[in-house]
């Protein structure tokens, strides 16, 4: 285990307030449209400031992008994950199978939507979207669930905060190779620890 000193000014209370807001939203509403709309506003507020994510959850790996769990609802109704891409790193084409919100915290990422053709092979669908810091976008089986994501920068880390309507690290879903071959996967998480969300400030 590596000890990492966070500056005392890390505003973990922002993440805690976001988690509380998401939990209240999920208690109050019961449609995907409201989770995406109102959750999107909460996420936009969270990623408007880049002063709250502890260093442990910002570290890239040379091998592949990392997925740090920041919070999982006890009923697995939602989870919050910090995705960290090193320079040039990318995902394969993949789906999520549940609603998801993506908020860009740092750097820039390019998301290319896909759809399955009649042979069940993914083909690009529309323009790619470049996500700038502070922006939020959504995925789901209803609005479009298939995409690939890459770090737009060849020399900097990018970080986005994702919220899903499940404990996403345990969800069985699909990825596609370049020749369209489908493979099921369960992503898990990269964590060796969780942020102490309830103990600070
Ligand atoms: Fe994705």
PDB file of C-alpha atoms and ligand atoms in Angstrom:
ATOM      1  CA  UNK A   1       0.000   0.000   0.000  1.00  0.00           C
ATOM      2  CA  UNK A   2       1.291   3.457  -0.917  1.00  0.00           C
ATOM      3  CA  UNK A   3       0.501   6.305   1.432  1.00  0.00           C
ATOM      4  CA  UNK A   4      -0.658   9.344  -0.492  1.00  0.00           C
ATOM      5  CA  UNK A   5      -0.968  12.726   1.145  1.00  0.00           C
ATOM      6  CA  UNK A   6      -4.019  14.634   0.053  1.00  0.00           C
ATOM      7  CA  UNK A   7      -3.994  18.387   0.468  1.00  0.00           C
ATOM      8  CA  UNK A   8      -6.192  19.299   3.450  1.00  0.00           C
ATOM      9  CA  UNK A   9      -8.433  21.231   1.101  1.00  0.00           C
ATOM     10  CA  UNK A  10      -9.812  18.151  -0.709  1.00  0.00           C
ATOM     11  CA  UNK A  11     -13.557  18.852  -0.750  1.00  0.00           C
ATOM     12  CA  UNK A  12     -14.851  15.332  -0.225  1.00  0.00           C
ATOM     13  CA  UNK A  13     -18.051  16.916   1.102  1.00  0.00           C
ATOM     14  CA  UNK A  14     -18.978  17.670  -2.530  1.00  0.00           C
ATOM     15  CA  UNK A  15     -18.967  13.945  -3.330  1.00  0.00           C
ATOM     16  CA  UNK A  16     -20.883  13.182  -0.148  1.00  0.00           C
ATOM     17  CA  UNK A  17     -23.540  15.787  -1.018  1.00  0.00           C
ATOM     18  CA  UNK A  18     -23.776  14.313  -4.521  1.00  0.00           C
ATOM     19  CA  UNK A  19     -24.299  10.797  -3.157  1.00  0.00           C
ATOM     20  CA  UNK A  20     -26.983  12.059  -0.760  1.00  0.00           C
ATOM     21  CA  UNK A  21     -28.656  13.941  -3.620  1.00  0.00           C
ATOM     22  CA  UNK A  22     -28.650  10.837  -5.848  1.00  0.00           C
ATOM     23  CA  UNK A  23     -30.077   8.694  -3.035  1.00  0.00           C
ATOM     24  CA  UNK A  24     -32.858  11.231  -2.448  1.00  0.00           C
ATOM     25  CA  UNK A  25     -33.593  11.344  -6.176  1.00  0.00           C
ATOM     26  CA  UNK A  26     -33.855   7.570  -6.394  1.00  0.00           C
ATOM     27  CA  UNK A  27     -36.168   7.483  -3.359  1.00  0.00           C
ATOM     28  CA  UNK A  28     -38.354  10.201  -4.884  1.00  0.00           C
ATOM     29  CA  UNK A  29     -38.533   9.242  -8.569  1.00  0.00           C
ATOM     30  CA  UNK A  30     -38.933   5.987 -10.414  1.00  0.00           C
ATOM     31  CA  UNK A  31     -38.283   6.667 -14.092  1.00  0.00           C
ATOM     32  CA  UNK A  32     -35.053   6.546 -16.041  1.00  0.00           C
ATOM     33  CA  UNK A  33     -35.914   9.910 -17.648  1.00  0.00           C
ATOM     34  CA  UNK A  34     -35.988  11.610 -14.231  1.00  0.00           C
ATOM     35  CA  UNK A  35     -32.766   9.909 -13.082  1.00  0.00           C
ATOM     36  CA  UNK A  36     -31.014  11.136 -16.240  1.00  0.00           C
ATOM     37  CA  UNK A  37     -32.496  14.636 -16.090  1.00  0.00           C
ATOM     38  CA  UNK A  38     -32.187  15.388 -12.368  1.00  0.00           C
ATOM     39  CA  UNK A  39     -29.141  13.179 -11.801  1.00  0.00           C
ATOM     40  CA  UNK A  40     -27.499  14.908 -14.761  1.00  0.00           C
ATOM     41  CA  UNK A  41     -27.982  18.283 -13.044  1.00  0.00           C
ATOM     42  CA  UNK A  42     -26.461  16.954  -9.809  1.00  0.00           C
ATOM     43  CA  UNK A  43     -23.511  15.479 -11.713  1.00  0.00           C
ATOM     44  CA  UNK A  44     -23.004  18.722 -13.613  1.00  0.00           C
ATOM     45  CA  UNK A  45     -22.714  20.546 -10.285  1.00  0.00           C
ATOM     46  CA  UNK A  46     -20.227  17.937  -9.046  1.00  0.00           C
ATOM     47  CA  UNK A  47     -17.899  18.129 -12.068  1.00  0.00           C
ATOM     48  CA  UNK A  48     -18.133  21.934 -12.278  1.00  0.00           C
ATOM     49  CA  UNK A  49     -15.394  21.959  -9.638  1.00  0.00           C
ATOM     50  CA  UNK A  50     -12.207  19.923  -9.669  1.00  0.00           C
ATOM     51  CA  UNK A  51     -11.205  20.131  -6.021  1.00  0.00           C
ATOM     52  CA  UNK A  52     -12.859  17.115  -4.393  1.00  0.00           C
ATOM     53  CA  UNK A  53     -11.462  13.882  -5.847  1.00  0.00           C
ATOM     54  CA  UNK A  54      -8.746  12.397  -3.588  1.00  0.00           C
ATOM     55  CA  UNK A  55      -5.446  11.633  -5.330  1.00  0.00           C
ATOM     56  CA  UNK A  56      -5.837   7.857  -4.893  1.00  0.00           C
ATOM     57  CA  UNK A  57      -8.703   7.914  -7.380  1.00  0.00           C
ATOM     58  CA  UNK A  58      -6.923  10.042  -9.997  1.00  0.00           C
ATOM     59  CA  UNK A  59      -3.992   7.708 -10.690  1.00  0.00           C
ATOM     60  CA  UNK A  60      -3.622   6.317 -14.199  1.00  0.00           C
ATOM     61  CA  UNK A  61      -2.030   2.978 -15.002  1.00  0.00           C
ATOM     62  CA  UNK A  62       0.345   2.453 -17.914  1.00  0.00           C
ATOM     63  CA  UNK A  63      -1.486  -0.779 -18.850  1.00  0.00           C
ATOM     64  CA  UNK A  64      -5.117   0.273 -19.175  1.00  0.00           C
ATOM     65  CA  UNK A  65      -7.715   2.768 -18.007  1.00  0.00           C
ATOM     66  CA  UNK A  66      -8.783   2.450 -14.384  1.00  0.00           C
ATOM     67  CA  UNK A  67     -12.205   2.328 -12.749  1.00  0.00           C
ATOM     68  CA  UNK A  68     -12.236   3.385  -9.114  1.00  0.00           C
ATOM     69  CA  UNK A  69     -15.430   2.817  -7.170  1.00  0.00           C
ATOM     70  CA  UNK A  70     -16.246   5.947  -5.163  1.00  0.00           C
ATOM     71  CA  UNK A  71     -19.596   4.789  -3.828  1.00  0.00           C
ATOM     72  CA  UNK A  72     -22.041   1.887  -4.225  1.00  0.00           C
ATOM     73  CA  UNK A  73     -25.576   2.233  -2.889  1.00  0.00           C
ATOM     74  CA  UNK A  74     -26.353  -0.482  -0.328  1.00  0.00           C
ATOM     75  CA  UNK A  75     -29.359  -1.581  -2.421  1.00  0.00           C
ATOM     76  CA  UNK A  76     -27.212  -1.458  -5.589  1.00  0.00           C
ATOM     77  CA  UNK A  77     -29.585   1.104  -7.078  1.00  0.00           C
ATOM     78  CA  UNK A  78     -26.652   3.263  -8.199  1.00  0.00           C
ATOM     79  CA  UNK A  79     -22.869   3.483  -8.118  1.00  0.00           C
ATOM     80  CA  UNK A  80     -20.351   6.290  -8.656  1.00  0.00           C
ATOM     81  CA  UNK A  81     -17.041   5.554 -10.367  1.00  0.00           C
ATOM     82  CA  UNK A  82     -13.958   7.598 -11.268  1.00  0.00           C
ATOM     83  CA  UNK A  83     -12.651   6.530 -14.699  1.00  0.00           C
ATOM     84  CA  UNK A  84      -9.023   7.446 -15.324  1.00  0.00           C
ATOM     85  CA  UNK A  85      -7.492   7.239 -18.791  1.00  0.00           C
ATOM     86  CA  UNK A  86      -3.775   7.562 -19.373  1.00  0.00           C
ATOM     87  CA  UNK A  87      -2.579   9.285 -22.570  1.00  0.00           C
ATOM     88  CA  UNK A  88      -3.961   7.548 -25.653  1.00  0.00           C
ATOM     89  CA  UNK A  89      -5.942   4.918 -23.687  1.00  0.00           C
ATOM     90  CA  UNK A  90      -9.335   3.787 -24.995  1.00  0.00           C
ATOM     91  CA  UNK A  91     -12.158   1.351 -24.318  1.00  0.00           C
ATOM     92  CA  UNK A  92     -13.418  -1.201 -26.822  1.00  0.00           C
ATOM     93  CA  UNK A  93     -16.974  -0.755 -28.080  1.00  0.00           C
ATOM     94  CA  UNK A  94     -19.118  -1.759 -25.102  1.00  0.00           C
ATOM     95  CA  UNK A  95     -22.585  -1.480 -23.567  1.00  0.00           C
ATOM     96  CA  UNK A  96     -23.761  -0.814 -19.993  1.00  0.00           C
ATOM     97  CA  UNK A  97     -27.241  -2.486 -19.851  1.00  0.00           C
ATOM     98  CA  UNK A  98     -28.414   0.133 -17.295  1.00  0.00           C
ATOM     99  CA  UNK A  99     -28.745   3.927 -17.367  1.00  0.00           C
ATOM    100  CA  UNK A 100     -25.510   5.850 -16.985  1.00  0.00           C
ATOM    101  CA  UNK A 101     -24.355   9.457 -16.629  1.00  0.00           C
ATOM    102  CA  UNK A 102     -20.846  10.592 -17.560  1.00  0.00           C
ATOM    103  CA  UNK A 103     -19.443  13.867 -16.254  1.00  0.00           C
ATOM    104  CA  UNK A 104     -16.072  15.106 -17.470  1.00  0.00           C
ATOM    105  CA  UNK A 105     -13.912  16.217 -14.548  1.00  0.00           C
ATOM    106  CA  UNK A 106     -10.464  16.654 -16.066  1.00  0.00           C
ATOM    107  CA  UNK A 107      -9.033  16.598 -19.590  1.00  0.00           C
ATOM    108  CA  UNK A 108     -11.111  15.629 -22.619  1.00  0.00           C
ATOM    109  CA  UNK A 109     -12.623  12.367 -23.846  1.00  0.00           C
ATOM    110  CA  UNK A 110     -14.110  11.355 -27.169  1.00  0.00           C
ATOM    111  CA  UNK A 111     -17.198   9.120 -27.142  1.00  0.00           C
ATOM    112  CA  UNK A 112     -18.265   7.467 -30.409  1.00  0.00           C
ATOM    113  CA  UNK A 113     -21.808   6.047 -30.413  1.00  0.00           C
ATOM    114  CA  UNK A 114     -22.478   2.725 -32.157  1.00  0.00           C
ATOM    115  CA  UNK A 115     -25.525   0.666 -33.095  1.00  0.00           C
ATOM    116  CA  UNK A 116     -25.728  -3.012 -33.964  1.00  0.00           C
ATOM    117  CA  UNK A 117     -26.397  -3.749 -37.632  1.00  0.00           C
ATOM    118  CA  UNK A 118     -28.615  -6.630 -38.796  1.00  0.00           C
ATOM    119  CA  UNK A 119     -25.696  -9.039 -38.340  1.00  0.00           C
ATOM    120  CA  UNK A 120     -25.331  -7.813 -34.705  1.00  0.00           C
ATOM    121  CA  UNK A 121     -22.012  -6.119 -35.520  1.00  0.00           C
ATOM    122  CA  UNK A 122     -21.471  -2.603 -34.093  1.00  0.00           C
ATOM    123  CA  UNK A 123     -21.244   0.217 -36.644  1.00  0.00           C
ATOM    124  CA  UNK A 124     -20.571   3.898 -35.829  1.00  0.00           C
ATOM    125  CA  UNK A 125     -23.768   5.891 -35.397  1.00  0.00           C
ATOM    126  CA  UNK A 126     -23.565   9.658 -35.858  1.00  0.00           C
ATOM    127  CA  UNK A 127     -20.812  12.034 -34.901  1.00  0.00           C
ATOM    128  CA  UNK A 128     -18.388  11.427 -32.073  1.00  0.00           C
ATOM    129  CA  UNK A 129     -18.832  13.638 -29.013  1.00  0.00           C
ATOM    130  CA  UNK A 130     -15.884  15.433 -27.444  1.00  0.00           C
ATOM    131  CA  UNK A 131     -16.494  15.853 -23.747  1.00  0.00           C
ATOM    132  CA  UNK A 132     -14.934  18.952 -22.183  1.00  0.00           C
ATOM    133  CA  UNK A 133     -14.432  19.442 -18.456  1.00  0.00           C
ATOM    134  CA  UNK A 134     -17.780  20.252 -16.813  1.00  0.00           C
ATOM    135  CA  UNK A 135     -19.906  18.537 -19.469  1.00  0.00           C
ATOM    136  CA  UNK A 136     -22.308  15.633 -18.852  1.00  0.00           C
ATOM    137  CA  UNK A 137     -23.729  13.027 -21.232  1.00  0.00           C
ATOM    138  CA  UNK A 138     -25.888   9.932 -20.804  1.00  0.00           C
ATOM    139  CA  UNK A 139     -26.181   6.334 -22.021  1.00  0.00           C
ATOM    140  CA  UNK A 140     -28.872   3.690 -21.551  1.00  0.00           C
ATOM    141  CA  UNK A 141     -30.539   0.866 -23.439  1.00  0.00           C
ATOM    142  CA  UNK A 142     -33.429   3.297 -24.159  1.00  0.00           C
ATOM    143  CA  UNK A 143     -31.443   6.275 -25.505  1.00  0.00           C
ATOM    144  CA  UNK A 144     -28.385   4.480 -26.933  1.00  0.00           C
ATOM    145  CA  UNK A 145     -26.141   2.195 -24.924  1.00  0.00           C
ATOM    146  CA  UNK A 146     -23.255   1.293 -27.194  1.00  0.00           C
ATOM    147  CA  UNK A 147     -20.105   3.392 -27.496  1.00  0.00           C
ATOM    148  CA  UNK A 148     -16.342   3.499 -27.375  1.00  0.00           C
ATOM    149  CA  UNK A 149     -14.439   6.099 -25.364  1.00  0.00           C
ATOM    150  CA  UNK A 150     -10.903   7.386 -25.676  1.00  0.00           C
ATOM    151  CA  UNK A 151      -8.748   9.969 -23.993  1.00  0.00           C
ATOM    152  CA  UNK A 152      -8.556  12.858 -26.474  1.00  0.00           C
ATOM    153  CA  UNK A 153      -5.104  13.850 -25.279  1.00  0.00           C
ATOM    154  CA  UNK A 154      -1.853  12.131 -26.346  1.00  0.00           C
ATOM    155  CA  UNK A 155       0.036  13.483 -23.328  1.00  0.00           C
ATOM    156  CA  UNK A 156      -2.331  14.043 -20.378  1.00  0.00           C
ATOM    157  CA  UNK A 157      -4.579  12.006 -18.087  1.00  0.00           C
ATOM    158  CA  UNK A 158      -8.330  12.395 -18.445  1.00  0.00           C
ATOM    159  CA  UNK A 159     -10.850  11.696 -15.691  1.00  0.00           C
ATOM    160  CA  UNK A 160     -14.613  11.331 -15.896  1.00  0.00           C
ATOM    161  CA  UNK A 161     -17.098  10.586 -13.126  1.00  0.00           C
ATOM    162  CA  UNK A 162     -19.704   7.972 -14.023  1.00  0.00           C
ATOM    163  CA  UNK A 163     -22.990   7.198 -12.308  1.00  0.00           C
ATOM    164  CA  UNK A 164     -24.895   4.031 -13.187  1.00  0.00           C
ATOM    165  CA  UNK A 165     -28.264   2.599 -12.212  1.00  0.00           C
ATOM    166  CA  UNK A 166     -26.673  -0.512 -10.672  1.00  0.00           C
ATOM    167  CA  UNK A 167     -23.457  -1.670  -9.009  1.00  0.00           C
ATOM    168  CA  UNK A 168     -21.783  -1.427 -12.401  1.00  0.00           C
ATOM    169  CA  UNK A 169     -18.625  -3.344 -11.456  1.00  0.00           C
ATOM    170  CA  UNK A 170     -20.744  -6.474 -10.929  1.00  0.00           C
ATOM    171  CA  UNK A 171     -22.965  -6.160 -14.019  1.00  0.00           C
ATOM    172  CA  UNK A 172     -22.501  -8.639 -16.839  1.00  0.00           C
ATOM    173  CA  UNK A 173     -22.327  -6.744 -20.130  1.00  0.00           C
ATOM    174  CA  UNK A 174     -20.858  -6.847 -23.610  1.00  0.00           C
ATOM    175  CA  UNK A 175     -17.728  -5.649 -25.374  1.00  0.00           C
ATOM    176  CA  UNK A 176     -16.925  -5.998 -29.075  1.00  0.00           C
ATOM    177  CA  UNK A 177     -13.578  -6.575 -30.737  1.00  0.00           C
ATOM    178  CA  UNK A 178     -12.568  -4.728 -33.911  1.00  0.00           C
ATOM    179  CA  UNK A 179     -13.955  -7.542 -36.071  1.00  0.00           C
ATOM    180  CA  UNK A 180     -17.316  -7.291 -34.272  1.00  0.00           C
ATOM    181  CA  UNK A 181     -16.905 -10.359 -32.085  1.00  0.00           C
ATOM    182  CA  UNK A 182     -18.969 -10.076 -28.884  1.00  0.00           C
ATOM    183  CA  UNK A 183     -17.525 -10.940 -25.505  1.00  0.00           C
ATOM    184  CA  UNK A 184     -19.380 -10.737 -22.186  1.00  0.00           C
ATOM    185  CA  UNK A 185     -17.488  -9.143 -19.303  1.00  0.00           C
ATOM    186  CA  UNK A 186     -17.831  -7.967 -15.716  1.00  0.00           C
ATOM    187  CA  UNK A 187     -15.564  -4.974 -15.147  1.00  0.00           C
ATOM    188  CA  UNK A 188     -14.960  -5.094 -11.401  1.00  0.00           C
ATOM    189  CA  UNK A 189     -13.108  -2.137  -9.896  1.00  0.00           C
ATOM    190  CA  UNK A 190      -9.460  -1.034  -9.627  1.00  0.00           C
ATOM    191  CA  UNK A 191      -9.697  -0.003  -5.960  1.00  0.00           C
ATOM    192  CA  UNK A 192      -7.490  -1.070  -3.135  1.00  0.00           C
ATOM    193  CA  UNK A 193      -9.538   1.191  -0.804  1.00  0.00           C
ATOM    194  CA  UNK A 194     -12.684   3.311  -0.733  1.00  0.00           C
ATOM    195  CA  UNK A 195     -12.893   7.032   0.079  1.00  0.00           C
ATOM    196  CA  UNK A 196     -13.987   7.706   3.657  1.00  0.00           C
ATOM    197  CA  UNK A 197     -17.058   9.533   2.512  1.00  0.00           C
ATOM    198  CA  UNK A 198     -18.742   9.839   5.865  1.00  0.00           C
ATOM    199  CA  UNK A 199     -15.778  10.679   8.058  1.00  0.00           C
ATOM    200  CA  UNK A 200     -14.535  14.073   6.855  1.00  0.00           C
ATOM    201  CA  UNK A 201     -15.759  17.650   7.064  1.00  0.00           C
TER     202      UNK A 201
HETATM  203 FE1  LIG B   1     -19.146   3.357 -21.380  1.00  0.00          FE
END
